[in-house]
Amino acid sequence: MQENGLANLSQIIYDYCGLGFHDRLSILRDKISKRVNQLGLTYEDYCKYLTTAPGEWDVVIELLTINETYFYREEDQLKECCSFVLPLMKEKNRDRPLRIWSAACSSGEEPYTLAMLIQEAGRFLPGTVEIIATDINKKVLQKAEKGWYHNSSFAFRRIPETLLKKYFIDENGGYQIKASTKKMVKFYHLNLLHKDEVAEIGEVDIIFCRNVLIYFDQDKTKQVIQSLYRNLAPAGYLFLGHAESITDPNMGFQKVRSDKSFYYRKESDQDETIRCISGR
């Protein structure tokens, strides 16, 4: 009975956030059993509990998600974005602020890195770039919004010393992101599998969704990519993790290769027409 309940729980989790434990029930048990026992429930009862106490999902997400990240991660992509993509999008959209979405921001290192590099580039006046940062884990979002990181944190493993000194304040045994950089980023709780929540983000010019799809199966990956596509402005750009790729030519993205990285551009209407006519 317990095994059946655990299997049912894995299906509920899959439906909610896309994490698959169907063939890894022992791992799921290791991660969730302490909480289930704490509540004095069986796994089957816990499944029912999730439907009557939706706030419990916050606990589940904290137990199951991995939030390892750091500043200046995958720097080749960051440099490509700031040296090539951002100027290109600025030229194209002169009448409104550029909007960048960090779609799985964890504790904030990625969007804050983008904010720092945008300031370093010196091409944008304050208020002309908006950075939206979202994550499914509310606990890490709280950390991100504070913008303070312990000085022994792995978050600083790759950041250049010049950026650390320029954009952080040494404070209380850690580093606090400066207010001028902090205000460039707005944080929101969001589940990438919930279409209504994703739609509320609105149209964006650039999306960073790195090291997320590796945790999804093919169906959930397709669902997320389709949602990102809908939010992305025509000819906008999508950055995935170095171990992630879009292999389906019908998803509406063209791969862009640079010297040290690759990323994707949303096909324009003309590109899509050509693709449909050619059958590719």
Short mmCIF file of C-alpha atoms in Angstrom, two decimals:
data_model
loop_
_atom_site.label_atom_id
_atom_site.label_comp_id
_atom_site.label_asym_id
_atom_site.label_seq_id
_atom_site.Cartn_x
_atom_site.Cartn_y
_atom_site.Cartn_z
CA MET A 1 0.00 0.00 0.00
CA GLN A 2 2.83 2.39 0.84
CA GLU A 3 4.47 1.72 -2.52
CA ASN A 4 1.19 2.45 -4.30
CA GLY A 5 0.83 5.66 -2.36
CA LEU A 6 4.39 6.68 -3.22
CA ALA A 7 3.74 5.98 -6.90
CA ASN A 8 0.58 8.10 -6.78
CA LEU A 9 2.54 10.89 -5.11
CA SER A 10 5.16 10.78 -7.85
CA GLN A 11 2.42 11.23 -10.46
CA ILE A 12 0.92 14.21 -8.60
CA ILE A 13 4.35 15.83 -8.36
CA TYR A 14 4.97 15.22 -12.05
CA ASP A 15 1.69 16.85 -13.00
CA TYR A 16 2.33 19.84 -10.75
CA CYS A 17 5.93 20.75 -11.53
CA GLY A 18 7.24 18.27 -14.12
CA LEU A 19 9.75 16.50 -11.87
CA GLY A 20 9.71 12.80 -12.70
CA PHE A 21 10.25 10.20 -9.99
CA HIS A 22 8.28 7.36 -11.58
CA ASP A 23 11.38 5.20 -11.96
CA ARG A 24 13.16 6.71 -8.93
CA LEU A 25 10.71 6.07 -6.13
CA SER A 26 13.48 5.30 -3.64
CA ILE A 27 14.94 8.78 -4.25
CA LEU A 28 11.53 10.36 -3.79
CA ARG A 29 11.09 8.42 -0.55
CA ASP A 30 14.43 9.68 0.76
CA LYS A 31 13.49 13.27 0.02
CA ILE A 32 9.89 13.27 1.26
CA SER A 33 9.54 10.58 3.96
CA LYS A 34 10.65 12.77 6.88
CA ARG A 35 7.96 15.31 6.09
CA VAL A 36 5.24 12.67 5.61
CA ASN A 37 6.17 11.01 8.92
CA GLN A 38 6.25 14.40 10.63
CA LEU A 39 2.60 14.87 9.66
CA GLY A 40 1.73 11.32 10.74
CA LEU A 41 0.39 10.43 7.30
CA THR A 42 0.72 7.61 4.83
CA TYR A 43 1.83 8.50 1.30
CA GLU A 44 -1.74 8.04 0.09
CA ASP A 45 -3.01 10.37 2.80
CA TYR A 46 -0.30 12.88 1.88
CA CYS A 47 -1.58 12.90 -1.70
CA LYS A 48 -5.01 13.91 -0.37
CA TYR A 49 -3.42 16.43 1.98
CA LEU A 50 -1.84 18.24 -0.95
CA THR A 51 -5.28 18.84 -2.44
CA THR A 52 -6.71 20.29 0.80
CA ALA A 53 -3.63 22.26 1.89
CA PRO A 54 -2.15 23.80 -1.28
CA GLY A 55 0.43 25.69 0.78
CA GLU A 56 2.10 22.35 1.40
CA TRP A 57 3.42 22.50 -2.15
CA ASP A 58 5.92 25.10 -0.98
CA VAL A 59 7.36 22.49 1.38
CA VAL A 60 7.43 19.85 -1.37
CA ILE A 61 9.23 22.15 -3.79
CA GLU A 62 11.87 23.04 -1.19
CA LEU A 63 12.49 19.34 -0.55
CA LEU A 64 12.71 18.32 -4.19
CA THR A 65 14.37 21.13 -6.12
CA ILE A 66 18.07 21.70 -6.57
CA ASN A 67 19.13 25.33 -6.34
CA GLU A 68 22.85 25.29 -7.00
CA THR A 69 23.85 28.39 -8.93
CA TYR A 70 26.41 31.16 -8.84
CA PHE A 71 27.26 34.56 -10.25
CA TYR A 72 28.74 34.75 -13.73
CA ARG A 73 27.67 31.20 -14.57
CA GLU A 74 28.32 30.10 -18.17
CA GLU A 75 30.02 33.41 -18.86
CA ASP A 76 30.36 32.89 -22.62
CA GLN A 77 26.59 33.08 -22.98
CA LEU A 78 26.43 36.14 -20.74
CA LYS A 79 29.09 37.92 -22.78
CA GLU A 80 27.33 37.03 -26.03
CA CYS A 81 24.06 38.35 -24.69
CA CYS A 82 25.51 41.66 -23.49
CA SER A 83 27.92 42.31 -26.37
CA PHE A 84 25.74 41.20 -29.30
CA VAL A 85 22.12 40.36 -28.48
CA LEU A 86 21.30 43.32 -26.22
CA PRO A 87 22.63 45.99 -28.61
CA LEU A 88 20.77 44.29 -31.45
CA MET A 89 17.50 44.29 -29.54
CA LYS A 90 18.05 47.88 -28.40
CA GLU A 91 18.37 49.03 -31.99
CA LYS A 92 15.23 47.14 -32.93
CA ASN A 93 13.11 48.40 -30.02
CA ARG A 94 13.98 52.04 -29.44
CA ASP A 95 10.51 53.10 -28.26
CA ARG A 96 10.24 50.91 -25.15
CA PRO A 97 12.38 49.29 -22.43
CA LEU A 98 13.97 45.95 -23.22
CA ARG A 99 12.60 43.10 -21.14
CA ILE A 100 14.71 40.13 -20.01
CA TRP A 101 13.23 37.14 -18.20
CA SER A 102 15.33 34.90 -15.96
CA ALA A 103 12.89 32.00 -15.91
CA ALA A 104 14.47 29.89 -13.16
CA CYS A 105 16.40 32.42 -11.14
CA SER A 106 16.87 30.41 -7.93
CA SER A 107 18.48 32.69 -5.32
CA GLY A 108 19.05 35.52 -7.78
CA GLU A 109 22.61 35.11 -9.00
CA GLU A 110 21.70 34.96 -12.69
CA PRO A 111 19.47 38.07 -12.92
CA TYR A 112 21.81 40.09 -10.72
CA THR A 113 24.73 39.09 -12.96
CA LEU A 114 22.78 40.32 -15.97
CA ALA A 115 22.04 43.59 -14.18
CA MET A 116 25.73 44.07 -13.40
CA LEU A 117 26.86 43.32 -16.94
CA ILE A 118 24.24 45.64 -18.42
CA GLN A 119 25.57 48.44 -16.23
CA GLU A 120 29.12 47.52 -17.21
CA ALA A 121 28.22 47.76 -20.92
CA GLY A 122 27.24 51.40 -20.48
CA ARG A 123 24.80 51.31 -23.40
CA PHE A 124 21.58 51.62 -21.42
CA LEU A 125 20.18 54.45 -19.34
CA PRO A 126 18.51 53.57 -16.02
CA GLY A 127 15.00 52.26 -16.60
CA THR A 128 15.56 51.20 -20.20
CA VAL A 129 16.07 47.52 -19.31
CA GLU A 130 13.66 45.49 -17.19
CA ILE A 131 14.74 42.16 -15.68
CA ILE A 132 11.99 39.81 -14.53
CA ALA A 133 13.17 36.89 -12.38
CA THR A 134 10.97 33.94 -11.45
CA ASP A 135 11.25 30.63 -9.66
CA ILE A 136 8.95 27.94 -8.30
CA ASN A 137 10.75 27.83 -4.94
CA LYS A 138 9.50 30.60 -2.63
CA LYS A 139 12.30 30.12 -0.11
CA VAL A 140 15.09 30.86 -2.58
CA LEU A 141 13.09 33.80 -3.94
CA GLN A 142 13.11 35.34 -0.47
CA LYS A 143 16.89 35.06 -0.45
CA ALA A 144 17.08 36.54 -3.93
CA GLU A 145 14.96 39.54 -2.97
CA LYS A 146 17.24 40.28 0.00
CA GLY A 147 20.28 40.19 -2.26
CA TRP A 148 22.67 39.21 0.55
CA TYR A 149 25.07 36.26 0.22
CA HIS A 150 27.48 34.83 2.78
CA ASN A 151 31.09 35.52 1.96
CA SER A 152 31.91 31.78 1.98
CA SER A 153 29.09 30.99 -0.44
CA PHE A 154 29.84 29.12 -3.66
CA ALA A 155 27.84 31.89 -5.34
CA PHE A 156 31.09 33.85 -5.73
CA ARG A 157 33.20 31.05 -7.17
CA ARG A 158 33.45 32.63 -10.66
CA ILE A 159 32.66 36.31 -10.31
CA PRO A 160 35.51 38.65 -11.30
CA GLU A 161 36.93 40.55 -8.35
CA THR A 162 36.23 43.85 -10.12
CA LEU A 163 32.49 43.14 -10.25
CA LEU A 164 32.41 41.97 -6.64
CA LYS A 165 34.01 45.19 -5.41
CA LYS A 166 31.96 47.45 -7.67
CA TYR A 167 28.46 46.04 -7.18
CA PHE A 168 28.47 44.62 -3.64
CA ILE A 169 28.83 46.03 -0.15
CA ASP A 170 30.84 44.00 2.39
CA GLU A 171 28.29 43.63 5.17
CA ASN A 172 27.70 41.34 8.19
CA GLY A 173 30.02 38.56 7.06
CA GLY A 174 28.70 38.59 3.52
CA TYR A 175 28.05 40.72 0.48
CA GLN A 176 24.95 42.81 -0.16
CA ILE A 177 24.07 43.68 -3.75
CA LYS A 178 23.99 47.46 -4.16
CA ALA A 179 20.59 49.17 -4.38
CA SER A 180 21.25 50.56 -7.87
CA THR A 181 21.67 47.03 -9.20
CA LYS A 182 19.04 45.43 -7.00
CA LYS A 183 16.27 47.71 -8.26
CA MET A 184 16.81 46.55 -11.84
CA VAL A 185 15.39 43.10 -10.96
CA LYS A 186 11.79 42.23 -10.03
CA PHE A 187 11.16 38.80 -8.51
CA TYR A 188 7.98 36.72 -8.82
CA HIS A 189 6.88 33.23 -7.83
CA LEU A 190 6.00 31.20 -10.92
CA ASN A 191 5.47 27.59 -12.00
CA LEU A 192 6.62 27.16 -15.60
CA LEU A 193 3.97 24.48 -16.15
CA HIS A 194 1.12 26.84 -15.24
CA LYS A 195 0.21 28.60 -18.49
CA ASP A 196 -1.79 31.37 -16.84
CA GLU A 197 1.12 32.34 -14.60
CA VAL A 198 3.54 32.32 -17.54
CA ALA A 199 1.18 34.43 -19.63
CA GLU A 200 1.15 37.12 -16.92
CA ILE A 201 4.85 37.77 -17.54
CA GLY A 202 3.93 39.32 -20.88
CA GLU A 203 6.10 39.74 -23.93
CA VAL A 204 9.85 39.69 -23.36
CA ASP A 205 12.82 40.16 -25.67
CA ILE A 206 15.28 37.72 -24.11
CA ILE A 207 14.72 34.62 -21.96
CA PHE A 208 17.27 32.79 -19.85
CA CYS A 209 15.94 29.35 -18.88
CA ARG A 210 19.15 27.51 -18.10
CA ASN A 211 19.61 24.13 -16.45
CA VAL A 212 15.88 23.55 -15.99
CA LEU A 213 14.88 21.34 -18.90
CA ILE A 214 17.39 18.67 -17.86
CA TYR A 215 14.96 17.73 -15.08
CA PHE A 216 11.97 17.29 -17.41
CA ASP A 217 10.97 14.50 -19.74
CA GLN A 218 10.22 15.11 -23.42
CA ASP A 219 6.55 16.01 -22.90
CA LYS A 220 7.18 18.55 -20.13
CA THR A 221 10.14 20.00 -22.00
CA LYS A 222 7.96 20.59 -25.04
CA GLN A 223 5.28 22.19 -22.86
CA VAL A 224 7.77 24.62 -21.32
CA ILE A 225 9.39 25.50 -24.65
CA GLN A 226 5.97 26.25 -26.14
CA SER A 227 5.17 28.57 -23.23
CA LEU A 228 8.49 30.38 -23.60
CA TYR A 229 7.88 30.73 -27.32
CA ARG A 230 4.53 32.41 -26.72
CA ASN A 231 6.08 34.96 -24.38
CA LEU A 232 9.06 35.73 -26.56
CA ALA A 233 8.86 38.75 -28.86
CA PRO A 234 9.30 38.16 -32.60
CA ALA A 235 12.98 37.46 -33.34
CA GLY A 236 13.65 37.37 -29.59
CA TYR A 237 16.35 35.20 -28.06
CA LEU A 238 16.31 32.16 -25.77
CA PHE A 239 19.32 30.99 -23.76
CA LEU A 240 19.30 27.42 -22.43
CA GLY A 241 21.91 25.57 -20.40
CA HIS A 242 24.96 24.15 -22.17
CA ALA A 243 23.58 20.61 -21.76
CA GLU A 244 20.14 21.51 -23.13
CA SER A 245 18.97 21.87 -26.71
CA ILE A 246 15.90 22.18 -28.91
CA THR A 247 15.97 19.36 -31.43
CA ASP A 248 12.46 19.65 -32.88
CA PRO A 249 12.58 21.93 -35.97
CA ASN A 250 8.85 22.62 -35.58
CA MET A 251 9.24 24.41 -32.25
CA GLY A 252 9.86 27.73 -34.00
CA PHE A 253 13.46 28.37 -32.97
CA GLN A 254 16.65 28.73 -34.98
CA LYS A 255 19.96 27.81 -33.36
CA VAL A 256 22.51 30.62 -33.26
CA ARG A 257 26.16 29.64 -32.87
CA SER A 258 28.91 31.89 -31.61
CA ASP A 259 32.59 31.08 -31.04
CA LYS A 260 32.09 29.57 -27.58
CA SER A 261 28.34 29.05 -27.10
CA PHE A 262 25.00 28.60 -28.78
CA TYR A 263 21.50 29.88 -28.16
CA TYR A 264 18.20 30.28 -30.01
CA ARG A 265 16.31 32.93 -31.93
CA LYS A 266 12.55 32.88 -32.29
CA GLU A 267 11.75 32.66 -35.97
CA SER A 268 10.05 35.63 -37.52
CA ASP A 269 6.77 35.24 -39.43
CA GLN A 270 8.77 35.15 -42.65
CA ASP A 271 11.04 32.42 -41.30
CA GLU A 272 7.99 30.38 -40.27
CA THR A 273 6.38 30.77 -43.69
CA ILE A 274 9.55 29.59 -45.42
CA ARG A 275 9.81 26.63 -43.05
CA CYS A 276 6.20 25.61 -43.65
CA ILE A 277 6.53 25.89 -47.45
CA SER A 278 9.75 23.88 -47.50
CA GLY A 279 8.28 21.29 -45.13
CA ARG A 280 11.19 21.62 -42.71
#
